PDB file of C-alpha atoms in Angstrom:
ATOM      1  CA  UNK M 111      27.271   7.456  22.077  1.00  0.00           C
ATOM      2  CA  UNK M 112      25.437   5.393  24.628  1.00  0.00           C
ATOM      3  CA  UNK M 113      22.079   3.728  24.211  1.00  0.00           C
ATOM      4  CA  UNK M 114      19.172   4.885  26.353  1.00  0.00           C
ATOM      5  CA  UNK M 115      19.181   3.079  29.668  1.00  0.00           C
ATOM      6  CA  UNK M 116      16.521   0.752  30.975  1.00  0.00           C
ATOM      7  CA  UNK M 117      15.797   2.043  34.489  1.00  0.00           C
ATOM      8  CA  UNK M 118      16.409  -0.375  37.394  1.00  0.00           C
ATOM      9  CA  UNK M 119      12.662  -0.470  38.125  1.00  0.00           C
ATOM     10  CA  UNK M 120      12.021  -2.258  34.826  1.00  0.00           C
ATOM     11  CA  UNK M 121      15.146  -4.330  34.169  1.00  0.00           C
ATOM     12  CA  UNK M 122      13.449  -7.449  35.518  1.00  0.00           C
ATOM     13  CA  UNK M 123      11.150  -7.364  32.494  1.00  0.00           C
ATOM     14  CA  UNK M 124      14.067  -8.533  30.348  1.00  0.00           C
ATOM     15  CA  UNK M 125      13.754 -11.825  32.245  1.00  0.00           C
ATOM     16  CA  UNK M 126      10.288 -12.307  30.737  1.00  0.00           C
ATOM     17  CA  UNK M 127       9.829 -15.334  28.519  1.00  0.00           C
ATOM     18  CA  UNK M 128       8.200 -13.444  25.650  1.00  0.00           C
ATOM     19  CA  UNK M 129       8.024  -9.924  24.312  1.00  0.00           C
ATOM     20  CA  UNK M 130       5.912  -8.161  21.710  1.00  0.00           C
ATOM     21  CA  UNK M 131       7.770  -7.119  18.571  1.00  0.00           C
ATOM     22  CA  UNK M 132       6.092  -4.390  16.533  1.00  0.00           C
ATOM     23  CA  UNK M 133       7.130  -3.821  12.947  1.00  0.00           C
ATOM     24  CA  UNK M 134       5.452  -1.712  10.275  1.00  0.00           C
ATOM     25  CA  UNK M 135       4.003  -3.337   7.164  1.00  0.00           C
ATOM     26  CA  UNK M 136       4.169  -2.026   3.617  1.00  0.00           C
ATOM     27  CA  UNK M 137       0.729  -0.416   4.033  1.00  0.00           C
ATOM     28  CA  UNK M 138       1.864   1.486   7.149  1.00  0.00           C
ATOM     29  CA  UNK M 139      -0.013  -0.672   9.647  1.00  0.00           C
ATOM     30  CA  UNK M 140       1.793  -2.002  12.718  1.00  0.00           C
ATOM     31  CA  UNK M 141       2.278  -5.771  12.888  1.00  0.00           C
ATOM     32  CA  UNK M 142       2.556  -7.181  16.409  1.00  0.00           C
ATOM     33  CA  UNK M 143       3.676 -10.676  17.321  1.00  0.00           C
ATOM     34  CA  UNK M 144       5.024 -12.376  20.411  1.00  0.00           C
ATOM     35  CA  UNK M 145       8.657 -13.378  20.115  1.00  0.00           C
ATOM     36  CA  UNK M 146      11.318 -15.235  22.025  1.00  0.00           C
ATOM     37  CA  UNK M 147      14.456 -13.266  22.703  1.00  0.00           C
ATOM     38  CA  UNK M 148      17.889 -13.521  24.252  1.00  0.00           C
ATOM     39  CA  UNK M 149      19.819 -10.820  26.098  1.00  0.00           C
ATOM     40  CA  UNK M 150      23.576 -11.036  25.545  1.00  0.00           C
ATOM     41  CA  UNK M 151      26.006  -8.410  26.824  1.00  0.00           C
ATOM     42  CA  UNK M 152      23.081  -6.078  27.450  1.00  0.00           C
ATOM     43  CA  UNK M 153      21.791  -6.399  23.899  1.00  0.00           C
ATOM     44  CA  UNK M 154      18.415  -7.860  22.984  1.00  0.00           C
ATOM     45  CA  UNK M 155      18.529 -10.335  20.112  1.00  0.00           C
ATOM     46  CA  UNK M 156      15.771 -12.187  18.283  1.00  0.00           C
ATOM     47  CA  UNK M 157      16.132 -15.131  15.901  1.00  0.00           C
ATOM     48  CA  UNK M 158      13.841 -14.767  12.893  1.00  0.00           C
ATOM     49  CA  UNK M 159      13.122 -16.989   9.930  1.00  0.00           C
ATOM     50  CA  UNK M 160      13.578 -14.932   6.768  1.00  0.00           C
ATOM     51  CA  UNK M 161      10.273 -16.150   5.302  1.00  0.00           C
ATOM     52  CA  UNK M 162       8.253 -14.430   8.044  1.00  0.00           C
ATOM     53  CA  UNK M 163       6.365 -11.233   7.323  1.00  0.00           C
ATOM     54  CA  UNK M 164       7.956  -9.445  10.285  1.00  0.00           C
ATOM     55  CA  UNK M 165      11.405 -10.163   8.865  1.00  0.00           C
ATOM     56  CA  UNK M 166      10.329  -8.776   5.497  1.00  0.00           C
ATOM     57  CA  UNK M 167       8.894  -5.709   7.241  1.00  0.00           C
ATOM     58  CA  UNK M 168      12.145  -5.101   9.140  1.00  0.00           C
ATOM     59  CA  UNK M 169      14.237  -5.470   6.010  1.00  0.00           C
ATOM     60  CA  UNK M 170      12.100  -2.825   4.295  1.00  0.00           C
ATOM     61  CA  UNK M 171      11.831  -0.590   7.396  1.00  0.00           C
ATOM     62  CA  UNK M 172      14.096  -1.335  10.387  1.00  0.00           C
ATOM     63  CA  UNK M 173      12.111   0.931  12.746  1.00  0.00           C
ATOM     64  CA  UNK M 174      10.550  -1.336  15.348  1.00  0.00           C
ATOM     65  CA  UNK M 175       9.418  -1.463  18.936  1.00  0.00           C
ATOM     66  CA  UNK M 176      10.225  -4.111  21.524  1.00  0.00           C
ATOM     67  CA  UNK M 177       7.601  -4.206  24.240  1.00  0.00           C
ATOM     68  CA  UNK M 178       7.423  -6.242  27.444  1.00  0.00           C
ATOM     69  CA  UNK M 179       4.311  -6.355  29.567  1.00  0.00           C
ATOM     70  CA  UNK M 180       4.456  -7.384  33.211  1.00  0.00           C
ATOM     71  CA  UNK M 181       2.018 -10.303  33.056  1.00  0.00           C
ATOM     72  CA  UNK M 182       1.402 -10.024  36.811  1.00  0.00           C
ATOM     73  CA  UNK M 183       0.704  -6.287  36.618  1.00  0.00           C
ATOM     74  CA  UNK M 184      -0.151  -5.140  33.090  1.00  0.00           C
ATOM     75  CA  UNK M 185      -0.086  -1.505  34.217  1.00  0.00           C
ATOM     76  CA  UNK M 186       3.706  -1.912  34.214  1.00  0.00           C
ATOM     77  CA  UNK M 187       5.593  -2.278  30.967  1.00  0.00           C
ATOM     78  CA  UNK M 188       8.693  -1.458  29.021  1.00  0.00           C
ATOM     79  CA  UNK M 189       8.568   0.050  25.537  1.00  0.00           C
ATOM     80  CA  UNK M 190      11.823   0.197  23.588  1.00  0.00           C
ATOM     81  CA  UNK M 191      11.633   2.088  20.304  1.00  0.00           C
ATOM     82  CA  UNK M 192      14.485   0.821  18.256  1.00  0.00           C
ATOM     83  CA  UNK M 193      16.233   0.189  15.012  1.00  0.00           C
ATOM     84  CA  UNK M 194      16.671  -3.442  13.979  1.00  0.00           C
ATOM     85  CA  UNK M 195      20.132  -4.521  12.914  1.00  0.00           C
ATOM     86  CA  UNK M 196      19.803  -7.633  10.817  1.00  0.00           C
ATOM     87  CA  UNK M 197      22.686 -10.013  10.181  1.00  0.00           C
ATOM     88  CA  UNK M 198      22.874 -13.567   8.817  1.00  0.00           C
ATOM     89  CA  UNK M 199      22.921 -16.251  11.491  1.00  0.00           C
ATOM     90  CA  UNK M 200      26.021 -18.054  10.293  1.00  0.00           C
ATOM     91  CA  UNK M 201      25.868 -21.731  11.219  1.00  0.00           C
ATOM     92  CA  UNK M 202      22.655 -20.982  13.101  1.00  0.00           C
ATOM     93  CA  UNK M 203      24.768 -20.234  16.128  1.00  0.00           C
ATOM     94  CA  UNK M 204      22.375 -17.630  17.489  1.00  0.00           C
ATOM     95  CA  UNK M 205      19.268 -19.765  16.847  1.00  0.00           C
ATOM     96  CA  UNK M 206      20.953 -22.562  18.770  1.00  0.00           C
ATOM     97  CA  UNK M 207      21.559 -20.259  21.744  1.00  0.00           C
ATOM     98  CA  UNK M 208      17.944 -19.075  21.729  1.00  0.00           C
ATOM     99  CA  UNK M 209      16.816 -22.688  21.488  1.00  0.00           C
ATOM    100  CA  UNK M 210      18.952 -23.536  24.526  1.00  0.00           C
ATOM    101  CA  UNK M 211      17.282 -20.745  26.522  1.00  0.00           C
ATOM    102  CA  UNK M 212      13.839 -22.119  25.707  1.00  0.00           C
ATOM    103  CA  UNK M 213      14.881 -25.776  25.841  1.00  0.00           C
ATOM    104  CA  UNK M 214      13.764 -26.383  22.283  1.00  0.00           C
ATOM    105  CA  UNK M 215      15.073 -26.590  18.732  1.00  0.00           C
ATOM    106  CA  UNK M 216      14.037 -23.527  16.720  1.00  0.00           C
ATOM    107  CA  UNK M 217      14.462 -25.440  13.479  1.00  0.00           C
ATOM    108  CA  UNK M 218      11.190 -27.277  14.152  1.00  0.00           C
ATOM    109  CA  UNK M 219       9.561 -23.978  13.130  1.00  0.00           C
ATOM    110  CA  UNK M 220      11.485 -23.878   9.835  1.00  0.00           C
ATOM    111  CA  UNK M 221      10.853 -25.556   6.514  1.00  0.00           C
ATOM    112  CA  UNK M 222      13.750 -27.215   4.690  1.00  0.00           C
ATOM    113  CA  UNK M 223      15.955 -24.535   3.151  1.00  0.00           C
ATOM    114  CA  UNK M 224      14.656 -21.732   5.390  1.00  0.00           C
ATOM    115  CA  UNK M 225      17.266 -19.306   6.636  1.00  0.00           C
ATOM    116  CA  UNK M 226      17.506 -17.422   9.889  1.00  0.00           C
ATOM    117  CA  UNK M 227      18.813 -13.999  10.746  1.00  0.00           C
ATOM    118  CA  UNK M 228      19.845 -12.362  13.988  1.00  0.00           C
ATOM    119  CA  UNK M 229      17.828  -9.243  14.753  1.00  0.00           C
ATOM    120  CA  UNK M 230      19.524  -6.940  17.265  1.00  0.00           C
ATOM    121  CA  UNK M 231      17.310  -4.350  18.928  1.00  0.00           C
ATOM    122  CA  UNK M 232      19.250  -1.066  18.962  1.00  0.00           C
ATOM    123  CA  UNK M 233      17.322   1.217  21.336  1.00  0.00           C
ATOM    124  CA  UNK M 234      16.600   4.791  20.360  1.00  0.00           C
ATOM    125  CA  UNK M 235      14.114   5.595  23.120  1.00  0.00           C
ATOM    126  CA  UNK M 236      13.043   3.737  26.241  1.00  0.00           C
ATOM    127  CA  UNK M 237       9.727   4.297  28.009  1.00  0.00           C
ATOM    128  CA  UNK M 238       9.399   2.548  31.361  1.00  0.00           C
ATOM    129  CA  UNK M 239       5.802   2.838  32.474  1.00  0.00           C
ATOM    130  CA  UNK M 240       4.054   1.957  35.700  1.00  0.00           C
ATOM    131  CA  UNK M 241       0.523   3.298  35.834  1.00  0.00           C
ATOM    132  CA  UNK M 242       0.008   1.478  39.145  1.00  0.00           C
ATOM    133  CA  UNK M 243       2.891   3.220  40.907  1.00  0.00           C
TER     134      UNK M 243
ATOM    135  CA  UNK C 185     -19.323  -5.482   3.886  1.00  0.00           C
ATOM    136  CA  UNK C 186     -18.640  -7.272   7.130  1.00  0.00           C
ATOM    137  CA  UNK C 187     -15.659  -6.822   9.395  1.00  0.00           C
ATOM    138  CA  UNK C 188     -13.290  -9.736   9.876  1.00  0.00           C
ATOM    139  CA  UNK C 189     -14.542 -11.986  12.631  1.00  0.00           C
ATOM    140  CA  UNK C 190     -12.825 -12.733  15.898  1.00  0.00           C
ATOM    141  CA  UNK C 191     -12.875 -16.536  16.143  1.00  0.00           C
ATOM    142  CA  UNK C 192     -14.704 -18.068  19.135  1.00  0.00           C
ATOM    143  CA  UNK C 193     -11.396 -19.380  20.504  1.00  0.00           C
ATOM    144  CA  UNK C 194     -10.198 -15.822  21.163  1.00  0.00           C
ATOM    145  CA  UNK C 195     -13.356 -13.832  21.943  1.00  0.00           C
ATOM    146  CA  UNK C 196     -12.711 -14.115  25.669  1.00  0.00           C
ATOM    147  CA  UNK C 197      -9.686 -11.843  25.199  1.00  0.00           C
ATOM    148  CA  UNK C 198     -12.069  -8.916  24.696  1.00  0.00           C
ATOM    149  CA  UNK C 199     -12.908  -9.370  28.391  1.00  0.00           C
ATOM    150  CA  UNK C 200      -9.312  -8.443  29.277  1.00  0.00           C
ATOM    151  CA  UNK C 201      -8.838  -5.328  31.349  1.00  0.00           C
ATOM    152  CA  UNK C 202      -6.153  -3.810  29.134  1.00  0.00           C
ATOM    153  CA  UNK C 203      -4.949  -4.058  25.553  1.00  0.00           C
ATOM    154  CA  UNK C 204      -1.916  -2.817  23.672  1.00  0.00           C
ATOM    155  CA  UNK C 205      -2.608  -0.064  21.147  1.00  0.00           C
ATOM    156  CA  UNK C 206       0.050   0.369  18.473  1.00  0.00           C
ATOM    157  CA  UNK C 207       0.160   3.544  16.442  1.00  0.00           C
ATOM    158  CA  UNK C 208       2.870   4.794  14.098  1.00  0.00           C
ATOM    159  CA  UNK C 209       4.802   7.968  14.891  1.00  0.00           C
ATOM    160  CA  UNK C 210       5.877  10.666  12.456  1.00  0.00           C
ATOM    161  CA  UNK C 211       9.291   9.010  12.107  1.00  0.00           C
ATOM    162  CA  UNK C 212       7.713   5.674  11.150  1.00  0.00           C
ATOM    163  CA  UNK C 213       8.390   3.943  14.461  1.00  0.00           C
ATOM    164  CA  UNK C 214       5.592   2.045  16.211  1.00  0.00           C
ATOM    165  CA  UNK C 215       4.385   3.478  19.518  1.00  0.00           C
ATOM    166  CA  UNK C 216       2.892   0.936  21.911  1.00  0.00           C
ATOM    167  CA  UNK C 217       0.945   1.717  25.058  1.00  0.00           C
ATOM    168  CA  UNK C 218      -1.491  -0.129  27.264  1.00  0.00           C
ATOM    169  CA  UNK C 219      -5.030   1.205  27.048  1.00  0.00           C
ATOM    170  CA  UNK C 220      -8.417   0.734  28.633  1.00  0.00           C
ATOM    171  CA  UNK C 221     -11.205  -0.093  26.219  1.00  0.00           C
ATOM    172  CA  UNK C 222     -14.909  -0.732  26.024  1.00  0.00           C
ATOM    173  CA  UNK C 223     -16.747  -3.108  23.696  1.00  0.00           C
ATOM    174  CA  UNK C 224     -20.178  -1.828  22.650  1.00  0.00           C
ATOM    175  CA  UNK C 225     -22.335  -3.575  20.072  1.00  0.00           C
ATOM    176  CA  UNK C 226     -19.326  -5.609  18.997  1.00  0.00           C
ATOM    177  CA  UNK C 227     -17.178  -2.529  18.429  1.00  0.00           C
ATOM    178  CA  UNK C 228     -14.011  -1.759  20.363  1.00  0.00           C
ATOM    179  CA  UNK C 229     -13.791   1.836  21.579  1.00  0.00           C
ATOM    180  CA  UNK C 230     -11.018   3.701  23.372  1.00  0.00           C
ATOM    181  CA  UNK C 231     -11.254   7.085  25.098  1.00  0.00           C
ATOM    182  CA  UNK C 232      -8.190   9.224  24.367  1.00  0.00           C
ATOM    183  CA  UNK C 233      -7.108  12.634  25.557  1.00  0.00           C
ATOM    184  CA  UNK C 234      -6.272  14.730  22.504  1.00  0.00           C
ATOM    185  CA  UNK C 235      -2.987  15.918  24.014  1.00  0.00           C
ATOM    186  CA  UNK C 236      -1.517  12.406  23.977  1.00  0.00           C
ATOM    187  CA  UNK C 237       1.061  11.419  21.379  1.00  0.00           C
ATOM    188  CA  UNK C 238      -0.928   8.333  20.348  1.00  0.00           C
ATOM    189  CA  UNK C 239      -3.908  10.537  19.549  1.00  0.00           C
ATOM    190  CA  UNK C 240      -1.705  12.818  17.437  1.00  0.00           C
ATOM    191  CA  UNK C 241      -0.265   9.763  15.691  1.00  0.00           C
ATOM    192  CA  UNK C 242      -3.746   8.410  14.900  1.00  0.00           C
ATOM    193  CA  UNK C 243      -4.917  11.754  13.574  1.00  0.00           C
ATOM    194  CA  UNK C 244      -1.933  11.839  11.211  1.00  0.00           C
ATOM    195  CA  UNK C 245      -2.136   8.115  10.336  1.00  0.00           C
ATOM    196  CA  UNK C 246      -5.230   6.151  11.400  1.00  0.00           C
ATOM    197  CA  UNK C 247      -3.594   2.761  10.729  1.00  0.00           C
ATOM    198  CA  UNK C 248      -3.256   1.032  14.087  1.00  0.00           C
ATOM    199  CA  UNK C 249      -3.211  -2.342  15.742  1.00  0.00           C
ATOM    200  CA  UNK C 250      -5.172  -3.466  18.775  1.00  0.00           C
ATOM    201  CA  UNK C 251      -3.477  -6.353  20.516  1.00  0.00           C
ATOM    202  CA  UNK C 252      -4.571  -8.451  23.489  1.00  0.00           C
ATOM    203  CA  UNK C 253      -2.241 -10.890  25.183  1.00  0.00           C
ATOM    204  CA  UNK C 254      -3.577 -13.722  27.314  1.00  0.00           C
ATOM    205  CA  UNK C 255      -1.773 -12.877  30.549  1.00  0.00           C
ATOM    206  CA  UNK C 256      -2.183 -16.466  31.758  1.00  0.00           C
ATOM    207  CA  UNK C 257      -0.781 -17.908  28.532  1.00  0.00           C
ATOM    208  CA  UNK C 258       1.217 -15.353  26.525  1.00  0.00           C
ATOM    209  CA  UNK C 259       1.523 -17.810  23.637  1.00  0.00           C
ATOM    210  CA  UNK C 260      -2.134 -16.951  22.949  1.00  0.00           C
ATOM    211  CA  UNK C 261      -3.081 -13.538  21.647  1.00  0.00           C
ATOM    212  CA  UNK C 262      -5.308 -11.543  19.385  1.00  0.00           C
ATOM    213  CA  UNK C 263      -3.953  -9.035  16.877  1.00  0.00           C
ATOM    214  CA  UNK C 264      -6.465  -6.736  15.175  1.00  0.00           C
ATOM    215  CA  UNK C 265      -5.016  -4.588  12.400  1.00  0.00           C
ATOM    216  CA  UNK C 266      -7.378  -1.708  12.048  1.00  0.00           C
ATOM    217  CA  UNK C 267      -8.244   1.779  11.022  1.00  0.00           C
ATOM    218  CA  UNK C 268      -9.038   4.234  13.799  1.00  0.00           C
ATOM    219  CA  UNK C 269     -12.222   6.263  13.441  1.00  0.00           C
ATOM    220  CA  UNK C 270     -11.906   9.337  15.617  1.00  0.00           C
ATOM    221  CA  UNK C 271     -14.887  11.387  16.724  1.00  0.00           C
ATOM    222  CA  UNK C 272     -15.357  14.064  19.394  1.00  0.00           C
ATOM    223  CA  UNK C 273     -16.631  12.744  22.716  1.00  0.00           C
ATOM    224  CA  UNK C 274     -19.562  15.118  23.058  1.00  0.00           C
ATOM    225  CA  UNK C 275     -20.350  15.727  26.708  1.00  0.00           C
ATOM    226  CA  UNK C 276     -17.705  13.139  27.589  1.00  0.00           C
ATOM    227  CA  UNK C 277     -20.403  10.509  27.358  1.00  0.00           C
ATOM    228  CA  UNK C 278     -18.032   7.812  26.156  1.00  0.00           C
ATOM    229  CA  UNK C 279     -15.312   8.670  28.699  1.00  0.00           C
ATOM    230  CA  UNK C 280     -17.967   8.370  31.408  1.00  0.00           C
ATOM    231  CA  UNK C 281     -18.923   4.885  30.193  1.00  0.00           C
ATOM    232  CA  UNK C 282     -15.307   3.763  30.136  1.00  0.00           C
ATOM    233  CA  UNK C 283     -14.837   5.217  33.611  1.00  0.00           C
ATOM    234  CA  UNK C 284     -17.852   3.231  34.810  1.00  0.00           C
ATOM    235  CA  UNK C 285     -16.325   0.014  33.451  1.00  0.00           C
ATOM    236  CA  UNK C 286     -13.096   0.651  35.365  1.00  0.00           C
ATOM    237  CA  UNK C 287     -14.797   2.185  38.404  1.00  0.00           C
ATOM    238  CA  UNK C 288     -12.868   5.415  38.033  1.00  0.00           C
ATOM    239  CA  UNK C 289     -13.157   8.921  36.637  1.00  0.00           C
ATOM    240  CA  UNK C 290     -11.039   9.317  33.494  1.00  0.00           C
ATOM    241  CA  UNK C 291     -10.909  13.071  33.993  1.00  0.00           C
ATOM    242  CA  UNK C 292      -8.349  12.593  36.774  1.00  0.00           C
ATOM    243  CA  UNK C 293      -5.915  11.903  33.919  1.00  0.00           C
ATOM    244  CA  UNK C 294      -6.815  15.162  32.168  1.00  0.00           C
ATOM    245  CA  UNK C 295      -5.619  18.704  32.709  1.00  0.00           C
ATOM    246  CA  UNK C 296      -8.162  21.544  32.773  1.00  0.00           C
ATOM    247  CA  UNK C 297      -9.322  22.255  29.226  1.00  0.00           C
ATOM    248  CA  UNK C 298      -8.184  18.891  27.834  1.00  0.00           C
ATOM    249  CA  UNK C 299     -10.532  17.279  25.365  1.00  0.00           C
ATOM    250  CA  UNK C 300     -11.296  13.638  24.715  1.00  0.00           C
ATOM    251  CA  UNK C 301     -12.125  11.749  21.569  1.00  0.00           C
ATOM    252  CA  UNK C 302     -13.701   8.380  20.923  1.00  0.00           C
ATOM    253  CA  UNK C 303     -11.429   6.079  18.947  1.00  0.00           C
ATOM    254  CA  UNK C 304     -13.295   3.221  17.279  1.00  0.00           C
ATOM    255  CA  UNK C 305     -11.188   0.282  16.132  1.00  0.00           C
ATOM    256  CA  UNK C 306     -12.409  -0.699  12.664  1.00  0.00           C
ATOM    257  CA  UNK C 307     -10.830  -4.098  11.954  1.00  0.00           C
ATOM    258  CA  UNK C 308      -9.212  -4.788   8.616  1.00  0.00           C
ATOM    259  CA  UNK C 309      -7.484  -8.020   9.531  1.00  0.00           C
ATOM    260  CA  UNK C 310      -7.683 -10.303  12.568  1.00  0.00           C
ATOM    261  CA  UNK C 311      -4.954 -12.730  13.578  1.00  0.00           C
ATOM    262  CA  UNK C 312      -5.883 -15.103  16.383  1.00  0.00           C
ATOM    263  CA  UNK C 313      -2.745 -16.885  17.500  1.00  0.00           C
ATOM    264  CA  UNK C 314      -2.152 -19.756  19.879  1.00  0.00           C
ATOM    265  CA  UNK C 315       1.387 -21.067  19.701  1.00  0.00           C
ATOM    266  CA  UNK C 316       0.604 -23.408  22.606  1.00  0.00           C
ATOM    267  CA  UNK C 317      -2.282 -25.162  20.843  1.00  0.00           C
TER     268      UNK C 317
END
């Protein structure tokens, strides 16, 4: 079974620096935040601190949407409806890779004892939109 | 009862041309699309065609999130978790106002016989974020 493809017209959006991650809270309301991400072997991964509400939301309900807006032309965007696969980030290896991409140390955002997980975005449906086309 | 306030630091984002509207589909997955909007008397309104999936989602579950990214600084954004209040757009008066804002005629996006509703964003929680501050 293959994942839905991102069309060539919108693949550049995976080079964006940030994306919007939408999860669903316990009360059924979407929660949207901007996140850093890393694409490895065609898979989108996000490093999340387990104390964050979005991580709690994903653990309770892994349905999520990864959304990238073209900042230069916000009529163009990529919406990936997905299931989150959450795994422990053993030795913080993934957080270190994400930090290297952004030239920072993700642990500055963590309190002592905080843990991180790797969230893989497993696409179920891809909508590539360009209202300006 | 007063609605949660948008802090002065982020009120300029309501001057943006587009926002992201997140609804929740029948399968529990967020749906995100870019939308035009109009602020009247401090209330955010969106004109939606009733045939659209987001309109169907909102009718089934009015919990939604209105999200505006600062295109010049995507570390800054405004997330409004809200309830959608949906009313008929009698005489298409609201669609006409939105069209005037964007210097277009919204009916070009409608098929013959399509109807439009006014979706008012009633805030329940406002998160004004600036990771760059």
